[in-house]
Short mmCIF file of the C-alpha atoms (twelve columns), coordinates in Angstrom:
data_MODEL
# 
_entry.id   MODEL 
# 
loop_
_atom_site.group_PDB 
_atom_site.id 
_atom_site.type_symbol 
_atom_site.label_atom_id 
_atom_site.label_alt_id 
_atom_site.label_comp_id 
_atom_site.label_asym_id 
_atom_site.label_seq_id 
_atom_site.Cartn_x 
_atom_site.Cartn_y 
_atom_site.Cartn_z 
_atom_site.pdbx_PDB_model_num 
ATOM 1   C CA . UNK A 1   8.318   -29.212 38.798 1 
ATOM 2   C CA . UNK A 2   7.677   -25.590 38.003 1 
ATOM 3   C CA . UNK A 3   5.536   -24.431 34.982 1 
ATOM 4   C CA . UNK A 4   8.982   -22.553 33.715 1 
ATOM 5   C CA . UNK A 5   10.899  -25.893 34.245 1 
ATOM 6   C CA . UNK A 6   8.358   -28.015 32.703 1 
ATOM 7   C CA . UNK A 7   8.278   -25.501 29.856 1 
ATOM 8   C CA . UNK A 8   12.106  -25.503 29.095 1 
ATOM 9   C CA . UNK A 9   12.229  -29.485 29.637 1 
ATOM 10  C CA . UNK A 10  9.442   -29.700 26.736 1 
ATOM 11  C CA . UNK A 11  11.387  -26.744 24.941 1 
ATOM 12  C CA . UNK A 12  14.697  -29.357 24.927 1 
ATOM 13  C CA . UNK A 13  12.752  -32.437 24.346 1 
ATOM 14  C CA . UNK A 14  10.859  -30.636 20.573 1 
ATOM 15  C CA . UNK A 15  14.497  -29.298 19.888 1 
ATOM 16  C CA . UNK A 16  16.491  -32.267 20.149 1 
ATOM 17  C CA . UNK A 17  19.993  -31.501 19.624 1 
ATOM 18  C CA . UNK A 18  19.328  -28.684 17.164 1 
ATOM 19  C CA . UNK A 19  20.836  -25.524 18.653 1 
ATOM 20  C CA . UNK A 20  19.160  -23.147 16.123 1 
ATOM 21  C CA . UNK A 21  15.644  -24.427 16.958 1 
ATOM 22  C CA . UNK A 22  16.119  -24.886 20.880 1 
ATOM 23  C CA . UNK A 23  16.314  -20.677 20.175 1 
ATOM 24  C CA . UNK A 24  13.463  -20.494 17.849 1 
ATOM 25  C CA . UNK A 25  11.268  -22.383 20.661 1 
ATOM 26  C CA . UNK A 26  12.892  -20.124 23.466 1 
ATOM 27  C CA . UNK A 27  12.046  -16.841 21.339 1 
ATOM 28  C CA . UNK A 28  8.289   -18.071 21.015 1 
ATOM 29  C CA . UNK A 29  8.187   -19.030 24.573 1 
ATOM 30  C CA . UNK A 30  9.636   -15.575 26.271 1 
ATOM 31  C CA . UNK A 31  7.363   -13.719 23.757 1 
ATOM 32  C CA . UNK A 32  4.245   -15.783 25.150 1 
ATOM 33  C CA . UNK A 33  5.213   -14.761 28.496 1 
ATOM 34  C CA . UNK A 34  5.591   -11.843 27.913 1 
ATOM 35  C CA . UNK A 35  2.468   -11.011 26.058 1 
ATOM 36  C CA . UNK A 36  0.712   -13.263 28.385 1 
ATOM 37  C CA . UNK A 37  1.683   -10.777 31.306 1 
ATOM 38  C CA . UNK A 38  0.635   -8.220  29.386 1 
ATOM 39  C CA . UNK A 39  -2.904  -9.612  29.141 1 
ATOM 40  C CA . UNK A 40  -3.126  -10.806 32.765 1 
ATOM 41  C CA . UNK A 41  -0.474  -8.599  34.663 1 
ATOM 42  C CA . UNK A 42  -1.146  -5.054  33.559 1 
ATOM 43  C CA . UNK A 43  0.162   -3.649  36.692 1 
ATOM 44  C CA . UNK A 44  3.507   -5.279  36.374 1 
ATOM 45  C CA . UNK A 45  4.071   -4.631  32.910 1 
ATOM 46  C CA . UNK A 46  7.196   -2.255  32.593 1 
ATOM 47  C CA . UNK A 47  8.371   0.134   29.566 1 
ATOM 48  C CA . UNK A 48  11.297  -2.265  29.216 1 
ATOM 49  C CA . UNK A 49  8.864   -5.267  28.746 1 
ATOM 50  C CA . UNK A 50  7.795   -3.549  25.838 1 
ATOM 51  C CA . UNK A 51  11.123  -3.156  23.992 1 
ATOM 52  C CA . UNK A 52  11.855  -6.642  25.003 1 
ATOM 53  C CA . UNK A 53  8.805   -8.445  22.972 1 
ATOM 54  C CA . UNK A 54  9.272   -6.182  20.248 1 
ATOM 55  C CA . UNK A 55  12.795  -7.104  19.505 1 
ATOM 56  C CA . UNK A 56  12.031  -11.119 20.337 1 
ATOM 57  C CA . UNK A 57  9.631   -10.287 17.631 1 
ATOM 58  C CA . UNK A 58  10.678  -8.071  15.526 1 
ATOM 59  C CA . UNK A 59  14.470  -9.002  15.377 1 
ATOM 60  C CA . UNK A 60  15.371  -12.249 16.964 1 
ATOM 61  C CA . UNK A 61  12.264  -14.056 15.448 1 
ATOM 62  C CA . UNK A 62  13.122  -13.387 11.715 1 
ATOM 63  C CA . UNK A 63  16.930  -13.560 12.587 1 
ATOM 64  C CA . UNK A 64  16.862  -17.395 14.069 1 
ATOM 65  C CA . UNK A 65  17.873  -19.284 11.219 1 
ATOM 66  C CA . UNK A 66  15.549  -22.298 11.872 1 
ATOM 67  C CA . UNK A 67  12.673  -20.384 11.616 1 
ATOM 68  C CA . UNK A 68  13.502  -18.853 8.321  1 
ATOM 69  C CA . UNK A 69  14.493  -22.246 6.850  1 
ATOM 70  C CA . UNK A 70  10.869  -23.587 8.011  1 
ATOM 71  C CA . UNK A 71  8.884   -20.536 8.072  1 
ATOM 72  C CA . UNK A 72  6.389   -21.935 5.555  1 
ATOM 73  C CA . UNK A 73  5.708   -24.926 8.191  1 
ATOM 74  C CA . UNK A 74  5.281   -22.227 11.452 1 
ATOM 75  C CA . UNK A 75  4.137   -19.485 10.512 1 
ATOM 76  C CA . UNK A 76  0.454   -21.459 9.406  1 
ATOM 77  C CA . UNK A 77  0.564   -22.827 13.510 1 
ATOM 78  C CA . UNK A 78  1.659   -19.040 14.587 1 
ATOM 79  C CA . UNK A 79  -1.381  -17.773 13.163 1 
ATOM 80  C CA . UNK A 80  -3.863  -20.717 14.273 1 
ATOM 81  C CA . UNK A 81  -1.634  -20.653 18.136 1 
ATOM 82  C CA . UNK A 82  -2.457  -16.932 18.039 1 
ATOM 83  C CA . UNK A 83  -6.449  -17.281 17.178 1 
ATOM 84  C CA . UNK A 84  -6.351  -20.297 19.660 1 
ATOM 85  C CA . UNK A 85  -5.272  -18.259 22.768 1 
ATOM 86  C CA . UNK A 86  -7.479  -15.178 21.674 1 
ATOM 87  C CA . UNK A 87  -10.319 -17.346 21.758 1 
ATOM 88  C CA . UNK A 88  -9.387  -19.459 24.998 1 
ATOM 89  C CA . UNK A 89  -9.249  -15.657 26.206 1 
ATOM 90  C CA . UNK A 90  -12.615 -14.785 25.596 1 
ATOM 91  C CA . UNK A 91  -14.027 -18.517 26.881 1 
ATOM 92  C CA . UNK A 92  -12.192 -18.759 29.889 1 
ATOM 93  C CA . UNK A 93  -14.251 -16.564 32.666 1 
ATOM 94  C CA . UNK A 94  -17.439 -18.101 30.946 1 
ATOM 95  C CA . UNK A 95  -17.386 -20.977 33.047 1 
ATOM 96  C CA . UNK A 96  -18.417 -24.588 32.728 1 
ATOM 97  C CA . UNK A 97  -18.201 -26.039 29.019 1 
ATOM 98  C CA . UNK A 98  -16.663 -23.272 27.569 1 
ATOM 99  C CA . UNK A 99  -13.824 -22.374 30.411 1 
ATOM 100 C CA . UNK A 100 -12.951 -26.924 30.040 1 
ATOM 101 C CA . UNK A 101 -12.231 -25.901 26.280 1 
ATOM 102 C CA . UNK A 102 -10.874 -23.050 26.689 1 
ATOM 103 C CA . UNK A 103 -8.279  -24.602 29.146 1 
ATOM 104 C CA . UNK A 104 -7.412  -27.063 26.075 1 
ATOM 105 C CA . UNK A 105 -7.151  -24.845 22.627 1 
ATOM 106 C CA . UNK A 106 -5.193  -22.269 24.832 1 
ATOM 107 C CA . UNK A 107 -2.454  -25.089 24.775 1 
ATOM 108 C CA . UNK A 108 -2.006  -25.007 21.389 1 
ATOM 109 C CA . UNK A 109 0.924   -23.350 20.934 1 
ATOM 110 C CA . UNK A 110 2.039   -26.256 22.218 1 
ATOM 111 C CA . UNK A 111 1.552   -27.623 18.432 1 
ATOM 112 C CA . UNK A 112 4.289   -25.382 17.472 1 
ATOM 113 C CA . UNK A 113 6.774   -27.514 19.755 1 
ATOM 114 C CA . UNK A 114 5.826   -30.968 18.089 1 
ATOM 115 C CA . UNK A 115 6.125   -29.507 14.598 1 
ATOM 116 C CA . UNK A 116 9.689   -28.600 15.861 1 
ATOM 117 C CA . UNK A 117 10.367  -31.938 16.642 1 
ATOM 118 C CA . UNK A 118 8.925   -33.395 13.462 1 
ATOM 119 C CA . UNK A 119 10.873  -30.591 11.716 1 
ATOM 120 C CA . UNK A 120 14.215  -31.533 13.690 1 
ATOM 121 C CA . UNK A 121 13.805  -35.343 14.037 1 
ATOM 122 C CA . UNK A 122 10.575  -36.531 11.737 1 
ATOM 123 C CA . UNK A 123 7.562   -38.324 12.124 1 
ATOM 124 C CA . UNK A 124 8.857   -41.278 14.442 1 
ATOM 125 C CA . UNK A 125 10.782  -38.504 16.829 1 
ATOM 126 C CA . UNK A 126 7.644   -36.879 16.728 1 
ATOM 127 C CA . UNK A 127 5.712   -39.640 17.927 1 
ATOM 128 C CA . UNK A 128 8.226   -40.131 20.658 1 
ATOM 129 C CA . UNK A 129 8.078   -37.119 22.208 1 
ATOM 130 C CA . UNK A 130 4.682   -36.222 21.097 1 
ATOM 131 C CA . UNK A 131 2.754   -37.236 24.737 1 
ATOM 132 C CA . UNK A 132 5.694   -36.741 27.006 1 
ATOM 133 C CA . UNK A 133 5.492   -32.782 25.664 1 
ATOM 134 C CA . UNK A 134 1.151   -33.294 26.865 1 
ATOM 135 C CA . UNK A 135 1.643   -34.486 29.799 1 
ATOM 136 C CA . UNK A 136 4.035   -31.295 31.026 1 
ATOM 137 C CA . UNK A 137 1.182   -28.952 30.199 1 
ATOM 138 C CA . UNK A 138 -1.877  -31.020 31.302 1 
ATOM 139 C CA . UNK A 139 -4.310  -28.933 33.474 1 
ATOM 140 C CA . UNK A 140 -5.288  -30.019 37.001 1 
ATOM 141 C CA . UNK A 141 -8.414  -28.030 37.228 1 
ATOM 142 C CA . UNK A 142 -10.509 -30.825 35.020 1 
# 
């Protein structure tokens, strides 16, 4: 299974059958890609890139209904997702202890997805999907 598959199976699994957060999740997912290749691919970025994370961001992000019904619940994991991956950033080519963890709070983002499916389906949803959603993103290199 590809990273992109595993990605939009874990995406449909924290969404359940709610339409309006299987976008929300999508919108945070292209706009991690996207800034994620701007970080890592520089030389591939493209001026349309651009314009495409700042409208995920700037206009489909505070359009998607589900998000602006449970704003006060994401935004909090937004920011710590956010500090998480800037600091997994700086860890990473550090090598040993620090590169293990930064392999792990890179993933959280992935906390946004499971407080979608608490959000969506509650705390016994949550707990059923919960480890299935770990197990896509679980890193080889350890």
């Amino acid at each position: 299974m590809t990273y992109e598959e595993k990605v939009a199976e874990a995406v449909k699994l924290c969404a359940g059958r709610n339409r309006e957060a299987h976008l929300y999740l999508n919108i945070i997912c292209k706009a991690a890609r996207l800034i994620d290749d701007l970080l890592d691919e520089k030389d591939k970025w493209k001026e349309s890139d651009t314009y495409d994370l700042a409208y995920l961001l700037l206009v489909e992000l505070p359009d998607n209904p589900f998000f602006a019904e449970n704003r006060t619940h994401l935004l909090p994991l937004h920011l710590v997702s956010l500090n998480a991956w800037k600091d997994a950033n700086s860890w990473e080519p550090s090598g040993g202890t620090k590169r293990i963890y930064s392999l792990v709070i890179r993933d959280t983002l992935t906390e946004v997805g499971l407080m979608v499916a608490y959000l969506v389906g509650g705390r016994e949803y949550l707990e059923n999907v919960s480890l299935k959603i770990r197990e896509f993103f679980m890193k080889e290199e350890f």
